[in-house]
Amino acid sequence: MTLQATGSGNDGCLYGRFFLVVILSCLFLTGCNTLSQAQKNADNSLTRISTAVRSDGKGQVVRFNMQQPADSFRVYQPEPHLIQLAIFNDKINSDNIAAPGESSLLEDVRFYDIPNGIGVDIRLNPDNYYDSQFYPDAKSDDLLLGLTHTDRQALEQQTQGLAAIRWSESPFPPDSLQPEEEPLPQNTNYDKVKDKMKFDVVVLDPGHGGHDTGAIGYNNVLEKKVVLQIAKKVGGYINEHLPDVEVIYTRDDDRFIELEERGRIANRQEGDLFVSIHCNSNHSRQPYGSEVYFLGLERSQTALEVMKRENKVVRANSNVEQKQLSQEELLIYELANSGYISTSERIAGMLEHQFSERAQRRSRGVKQARFVVLYHASMPAVLIETGFISNPNEAQYLTSEYGQNIIASAIFRAIRNYKQQYERNYQLQTK
């Protein structure tokens, strides 16, 4: 029997074309999905994690292979066998990262998407006890997690009382990250919104004051007096050369202000930059030079000692209160304010450059520590140790009109340079 199509030849062509279009559409959609996934993979800054034994034999290294440098990163070890990392970068996500499987070192590696980056949980094998340090590779954009063999008892003591971050349950209020949508402002409010984007408020914080003298240096030089004089000179330079910038002082006379209140003053005034000015001190008269700090976990004994001194509050009854931030509080702050941390580090570098180049001072570098006064300022914030008043030569320099002018000029120039950089970036974004 011969079957014959009942439609015309043209109908057969139409049916054929229809099926061809359907097939091509399916292939196209499949290809788009594949390309989309490939593009997503290519856009991910973190592609692979690998491990290796350290060359010095003291532990192991976990390498995070980065396609571009991270904006900032932090490490937190709340348990002996749990290391938590936060890596911030606009193009990083938790998808398709090649990670090592279970081994004698690692039990599990998990990734979580967080605002502006990812969180990483590294679970170590229970037989291993390592102290951790997270740092950039000197020869590439990669990040390295250095694991150093340590004593079980020391590690358990170090992590006692700490709580792990739950990445899936944001450790900071959701409202602070994703505010409820509101109607767009009317055109009449445009200038107000635009004004808030300007760099026009600098908060200067002369440390200590009142019954809290701060450090007492050579020949009874008082830190509280020196830093107030320097702060006022910085404010004078800003008023003279940057008339569109308002200067706010946390104190402009010899009064005591709580550490927490200093940050709140800056927040109420909607500051664009918080600069806390201090003098350093040491039991020895030999140390000298300037240091600039931003908020972070101290990485040296000297940074720890400075942090403890500046977090110490002398009460009117002469009682001394030692304030401190836990590692967990610090990490939560960093997660919610990663942009401020990164900017603060950059500004600290600008200040350090001015001290060494403009002021011809010995730079002791840019460092980080858990300063309570910086923690409460919701903006880029730095703490400056202008020099050691325990050193006779530096005490004389920091109390002289000449020395104070040079130090204040260096601070002003760094603020001015940052303002110029900030406004250039803002103009590029609004074009």
XYZ file of C-alpha atoms in Angstrom:
431
model
C 0.000 0.000 0.000
C 1.252 3.454 -0.846
C 0.627 6.284 1.597
C 0.158 9.690 0.104
C 0.122 13.000 1.928
C -3.255 14.664 1.770
C -1.837 18.220 1.805
C -0.138 20.023 -1.001
C 3.602 20.157 -1.566
C 3.714 23.648 -0.039
C 2.119 22.318 3.167
C 4.860 19.700 3.442
C 7.506 22.403 3.122
C 5.807 24.459 5.837
C 5.733 21.466 8.217
C 9.401 20.810 7.534
C 10.326 24.412 8.159
C 8.316 24.444 11.386
C 10.153 21.417 12.809
C 13.496 22.849 11.681
C 12.755 26.091 13.520
C 11.797 24.142 16.662
C 15.019 22.103 16.555
C 17.181 25.176 15.923
C 15.443 27.041 18.771
C 16.177 24.209 21.190
C 19.815 24.113 20.118
C 20.055 27.899 20.464
C 18.596 27.910 23.980
C 20.889 25.058 25.020
C 23.863 26.945 23.620
C 22.835 30.148 25.398
C 22.590 28.335 28.718
C 26.007 26.778 28.165
C 27.535 30.120 27.186
C 25.854 31.829 30.138
C 27.283 29.270 32.566
C 30.707 29.473 30.908
C 30.621 33.257 31.180
C 29.660 33.024 34.848
C 32.581 30.688 35.468
C 34.957 32.986 33.573
C 33.785 35.997 35.585
C 34.478 34.330 38.925
C 37.627 35.795 40.462
C 38.296 32.611 42.446
C 38.678 29.508 40.285
C 40.522 26.904 42.320
C 41.863 25.980 45.746
C 44.891 23.757 46.201
C 47.091 22.603 49.077
C 50.823 22.050 49.466
C 53.324 21.245 52.210
C 55.261 24.320 53.333
C 58.902 24.478 52.254
C 60.028 25.074 55.854
C 58.274 21.883 57.011
C 56.318 23.746 59.702
C 52.880 23.165 58.226
C 50.913 23.519 55.001
C 49.635 26.190 52.639
C 46.186 26.463 51.083
C 46.361 28.478 47.852
C 43.366 30.431 46.561
C 43.933 30.866 42.818
C 42.614 34.349 41.994
C 42.058 35.756 38.499
C 42.229 39.290 39.907
C 43.266 40.664 43.303
C 40.794 40.672 46.184
C 39.631 44.054 47.448
C 40.129 42.834 51.007
C 40.106 39.601 52.992
C 39.891 38.381 56.578
C 40.558 35.164 58.519
C 38.791 33.969 61.671
C 39.421 30.744 63.586
C 36.544 30.222 66.051
C 37.303 26.530 66.641
C 40.522 24.492 66.586
C 39.450 22.673 63.413
C 37.360 25.404 61.726
C 38.865 28.291 59.795
C 36.509 30.871 58.309
C 37.576 33.272 55.577
C 35.889 36.273 54.004
C 37.105 37.357 50.550
C 35.714 40.567 49.086
C 35.616 41.230 45.353
C 32.814 42.389 43.032
C 33.370 39.439 40.669
C 33.651 36.598 43.137
C 30.895 34.057 43.795
C 30.534 30.607 45.299
C 29.838 28.737 42.037
C 32.132 26.206 40.354
C 35.231 26.633 42.482
C 37.493 23.605 42.182
C 38.320 22.562 45.733
C 40.351 19.634 47.073
C 38.402 16.700 48.461
C 38.747 15.052 51.830
C 42.387 14.433 52.730
C 44.726 14.038 55.665
C 44.604 17.848 56.001
C 41.062 18.834 54.999
C 37.787 17.305 56.044
C 35.503 19.690 54.147
C 35.489 23.024 52.253
C 32.287 24.997 51.765
C 31.490 28.308 50.085
C 28.780 30.877 50.813
C 27.742 34.015 48.942
C 27.860 37.123 51.154
C 27.491 40.821 50.288
C 30.373 41.863 47.994
C 32.184 38.551 48.302
C 32.155 34.988 49.599
C 32.532 33.251 52.934
C 34.598 30.072 53.129
C 34.452 27.394 55.822
C 37.518 25.160 55.949
C 37.078 22.192 58.235
C 40.415 20.586 59.153
C 40.946 16.926 59.902
C 40.525 16.346 63.691
C 44.052 14.968 63.932
C 45.549 18.333 62.899
C 46.160 21.418 65.028
C 47.166 24.497 63.060
C 47.388 28.206 63.701
C 46.219 30.178 60.635
C 47.335 33.307 58.811
C 45.802 34.695 55.597
C 47.961 36.843 53.301
C 48.498 37.750 49.613
C 51.064 35.936 47.492
C 53.976 38.254 46.682
C 54.279 36.993 43.088
C 50.627 36.792 41.975
C 47.058 37.812 42.777
C 46.575 34.571 44.730
C 45.768 34.465 48.430
C 47.567 32.063 50.751
C 46.294 30.508 53.958
C 49.364 29.592 55.979
C 48.817 26.754 58.443
C 51.474 26.373 61.136
C 51.652 23.363 63.439
C 50.728 24.388 66.969
C 50.028 22.904 70.369
C 46.520 21.558 70.962
C 46.176 23.190 74.360
C 47.320 26.599 73.063
C 44.869 26.461 70.156
C 41.951 25.422 72.354
C 42.725 28.271 74.730
C 42.978 30.726 71.819
C 39.564 29.742 70.431
C 37.763 29.318 73.742
C 34.457 31.186 73.903
C 34.417 32.111 70.203
C 31.333 31.435 68.069
C 31.435 30.471 64.411
C 29.958 32.813 61.816
C 26.792 31.464 60.213
C 27.141 32.720 56.661
C 23.666 31.600 55.611
C 22.180 33.571 58.496
C 23.712 36.977 57.919
C 25.422 37.951 61.201
C 24.341 41.567 60.796
C 20.777 42.890 60.459
C 19.386 42.318 56.933
C 18.006 45.849 56.909
C 21.531 47.226 56.961
C 22.299 45.370 53.719
C 19.012 45.383 51.846
C 16.881 48.329 52.902
C 13.267 48.245 51.940
C 12.619 49.806 48.576
C 11.288 53.345 48.770
C 9.880 55.588 46.062
C 12.567 57.325 44.037
C 13.229 60.869 45.265
C 11.586 63.657 43.336
C 13.709 65.974 41.244
C 13.539 68.571 44.017
C 15.634 66.267 46.211
C 18.290 65.591 43.591
C 20.689 68.241 44.864
C 20.360 66.943 48.430
C 21.234 63.414 47.333
C 24.090 64.743 45.242
C 25.424 66.761 48.183
C 25.608 63.620 50.327
C 27.946 62.085 47.745
C 30.441 64.923 48.170
C 33.527 64.674 50.340
C 32.769 67.645 52.569
C 33.030 66.601 56.255
C 36.259 65.569 58.006
C 36.150 64.559 61.675
C 39.356 65.166 63.622
C 39.701 63.278 66.891
C 42.452 64.479 69.270
C 42.961 61.486 71.556
C 42.380 61.427 75.324
C 41.636 64.717 77.161
C 40.525 65.925 80.577
C 41.520 63.584 83.382
C 42.767 61.078 80.743
C 46.194 62.491 79.905
C 47.154 59.704 77.526
C 50.867 58.947 77.435
C 53.194 61.000 79.608
C 56.470 61.413 77.776
C 59.955 62.779 78.314
C 60.068 65.880 80.486
C 56.380 65.312 81.396
C 55.070 65.989 77.893
C 51.335 65.164 77.842
C 49.880 63.330 74.835
C 46.446 64.965 75.244
C 47.958 68.448 74.880
C 50.201 67.683 71.887
C 47.507 65.955 69.819
C 44.968 68.752 70.389
C 47.491 71.282 69.098
C 48.250 69.165 66.010
C 44.546 68.532 65.319
C 43.780 72.259 65.375
C 46.619 72.915 62.943
C 45.258 70.220 60.593
C 41.830 71.857 60.845
C 43.386 75.222 60.071
C 45.007 73.896 56.890
C 41.709 72.351 55.778
C 39.772 75.572 56.433
C 42.335 77.578 54.482
C 42.894 75.316 51.478
C 39.681 73.266 51.299
C 36.944 75.801 52.104
C 34.207 73.432 50.886
C 35.122 70.902 53.619
C 33.673 71.255 57.122
C 35.939 70.322 60.024
C 34.370 68.637 63.057
C 36.388 68.131 66.254
C 35.416 65.429 68.731
C 36.923 67.798 71.280
C 38.337 71.291 70.823
C 39.459 71.828 74.400
C 40.791 69.833 77.345
C 37.783 67.616 78.028
C 37.228 63.883 78.342
C 35.154 62.119 75.647
C 34.326 58.399 75.799
C 35.849 56.259 73.050
C 32.423 55.142 71.797
C 31.075 58.710 71.789
C 33.859 59.923 69.513
C 32.641 57.608 66.747
C 29.034 58.574 67.410
C 29.921 62.264 67.021
C 31.382 61.470 63.605
C 28.290 59.491 62.621
C 25.873 62.236 63.712
C 27.802 64.764 61.634
C 27.747 62.369 58.640
C 31.512 62.485 58.338
C 33.309 61.316 55.212
C 36.571 60.584 57.038
C 37.500 60.017 60.696
C 41.086 60.785 61.748
C 42.131 59.980 65.326
C 45.421 61.637 66.301
C 47.710 60.248 69.030
C 51.300 60.119 70.301
C 53.167 56.905 70.915
C 55.187 55.933 73.964
C 57.542 53.201 75.113
C 59.314 52.200 78.316
C 62.535 52.687 76.353
C 63.600 56.124 75.097
C 65.013 54.724 71.863
C 61.971 53.949 69.621
C 60.958 56.728 67.243
C 58.872 57.299 64.102
C 55.233 57.469 63.025
C 52.665 54.707 62.538
C 49.247 54.708 60.882
C 46.557 52.193 61.805
C 43.259 51.060 60.363
C 40.755 48.718 61.986
C 41.723 45.054 61.822
C 43.264 42.175 63.738
C 46.727 43.099 64.997
C 49.528 41.026 63.481
C 52.418 41.914 65.763
C 53.149 42.263 69.454
C 53.888 45.973 69.067
C 50.518 46.567 67.383
C 48.838 44.652 70.207
C 50.576 46.824 72.808
C 49.539 50.062 71.037
C 45.951 48.789 70.766
C 45.790 47.982 74.481
C 47.155 51.394 75.419
C 44.771 53.363 73.180
C 41.787 51.253 74.297
C 42.590 52.027 77.927
C 40.310 54.595 79.580
C 41.322 56.468 82.728
C 38.294 57.388 84.828
C 37.948 60.540 86.923
C 38.490 58.444 90.064
C 41.807 57.241 88.577
C 40.432 53.759 87.937
C 41.610 52.284 84.639
C 39.180 50.473 82.322
C 40.559 48.269 79.541
C 38.135 48.115 76.619
C 38.462 45.545 73.865
C 36.856 44.132 70.733
C 36.528 40.401 70.235
C 37.613 38.772 66.974
C 33.977 37.959 66.287
C 32.883 41.601 66.727
C 35.686 42.650 64.419
C 34.741 40.151 61.712
C 31.066 41.145 61.851
C 32.098 44.794 61.453
C 34.358 43.925 58.536
C 31.610 41.981 56.773
C 29.193 44.897 57.074
C 31.785 47.595 56.280
C 34.226 45.949 53.886
C 34.321 49.041 51.672
C 35.290 51.268 54.597
C 38.047 48.878 55.679
C 39.564 48.826 52.193
C 39.355 52.626 51.872
C 40.808 53.123 55.362
C 43.798 50.980 54.421
C 44.336 53.073 51.290
C 44.134 56.359 53.237
C 46.542 54.970 55.834
C 48.987 54.325 52.998
C 48.611 57.921 51.796
C 49.320 59.221 55.299
C 52.336 56.973 55.674
C 53.684 58.250 52.337
C 53.281 61.873 53.441
C 55.032 61.235 56.755
C 58.042 59.649 55.065
C 58.210 61.962 52.017
C 56.789 65.316 53.134
C 57.690 65.242 56.812
C 60.881 63.194 56.329
C 59.890 61.098 59.303
C 60.910 57.539 59.971
C 57.878 55.501 58.948
C 57.072 52.462 61.061
C 54.521 51.424 58.454
C 50.794 50.892 58.037
C 49.354 48.489 60.600
C 46.011 47.244 61.826
C 44.553 46.749 65.290
C 41.227 46.529 67.127
C 40.803 50.150 68.196
C 37.452 50.808 69.879
C 37.446 54.426 68.683
C 37.618 53.307 65.024
C 35.034 50.554 65.497
C 32.252 53.027 66.268
C 32.883 55.304 63.265
C 30.745 54.207 60.297
C 33.030 55.674 57.651
C 36.656 55.330 56.523
C 38.693 55.752 59.714
C 42.379 55.813 60.633
C 44.409 56.276 63.802
C 47.737 58.118 63.624
C 50.586 57.686 66.075
C 52.535 60.862 65.232
C 55.691 59.872 67.118
C 57.153 58.751 70.456
C 56.996 61.401 73.168
C 59.048 58.976 75.291
C 61.986 59.731 72.947
C 63.648 63.030 73.987
C 64.273 64.193 70.398
C 60.754 63.356 69.220
C 59.208 64.913 72.317
C 61.035 68.141 71.514
C 59.995 67.915 67.834
C 56.319 67.180 68.554
C 56.012 70.012 71.056
C 57.699 72.558 68.758
C 55.760 74.883 66.458
C 57.892 73.727 63.535
C 57.381 70.004 64.185
C 53.644 70.326 64.706
C 53.295 72.341 61.480
C 55.154 69.674 59.509
C 53.094 66.816 60.982
C 49.820 68.715 60.475
C 50.798 69.587 56.893
C 51.500 65.925 56.112
C 48.101 64.886 57.497
C 46.372 67.649 55.551
C 48.067 66.695 52.284
C 46.949 63.077 52.621
C 43.362 64.221 53.284
C 43.499 66.583 50.311
C 44.891 63.893 48.001
C 42.211 61.438 49.069
C 39.482 64.055 48.511
C 40.784 64.682 44.977
C 40.898 60.952 44.254
C 37.421 60.440 45.720
C 35.907 63.212 43.605
C 37.611 61.992 40.408
C 36.128 58.532 40.960
C 32.692 60.013 41.682
C 32.778 62.076 38.492
C 33.678 58.988 36.448
C 30.789 57.043 37.972
C 28.244 59.775 37.205
C 29.275 60.310 33.589
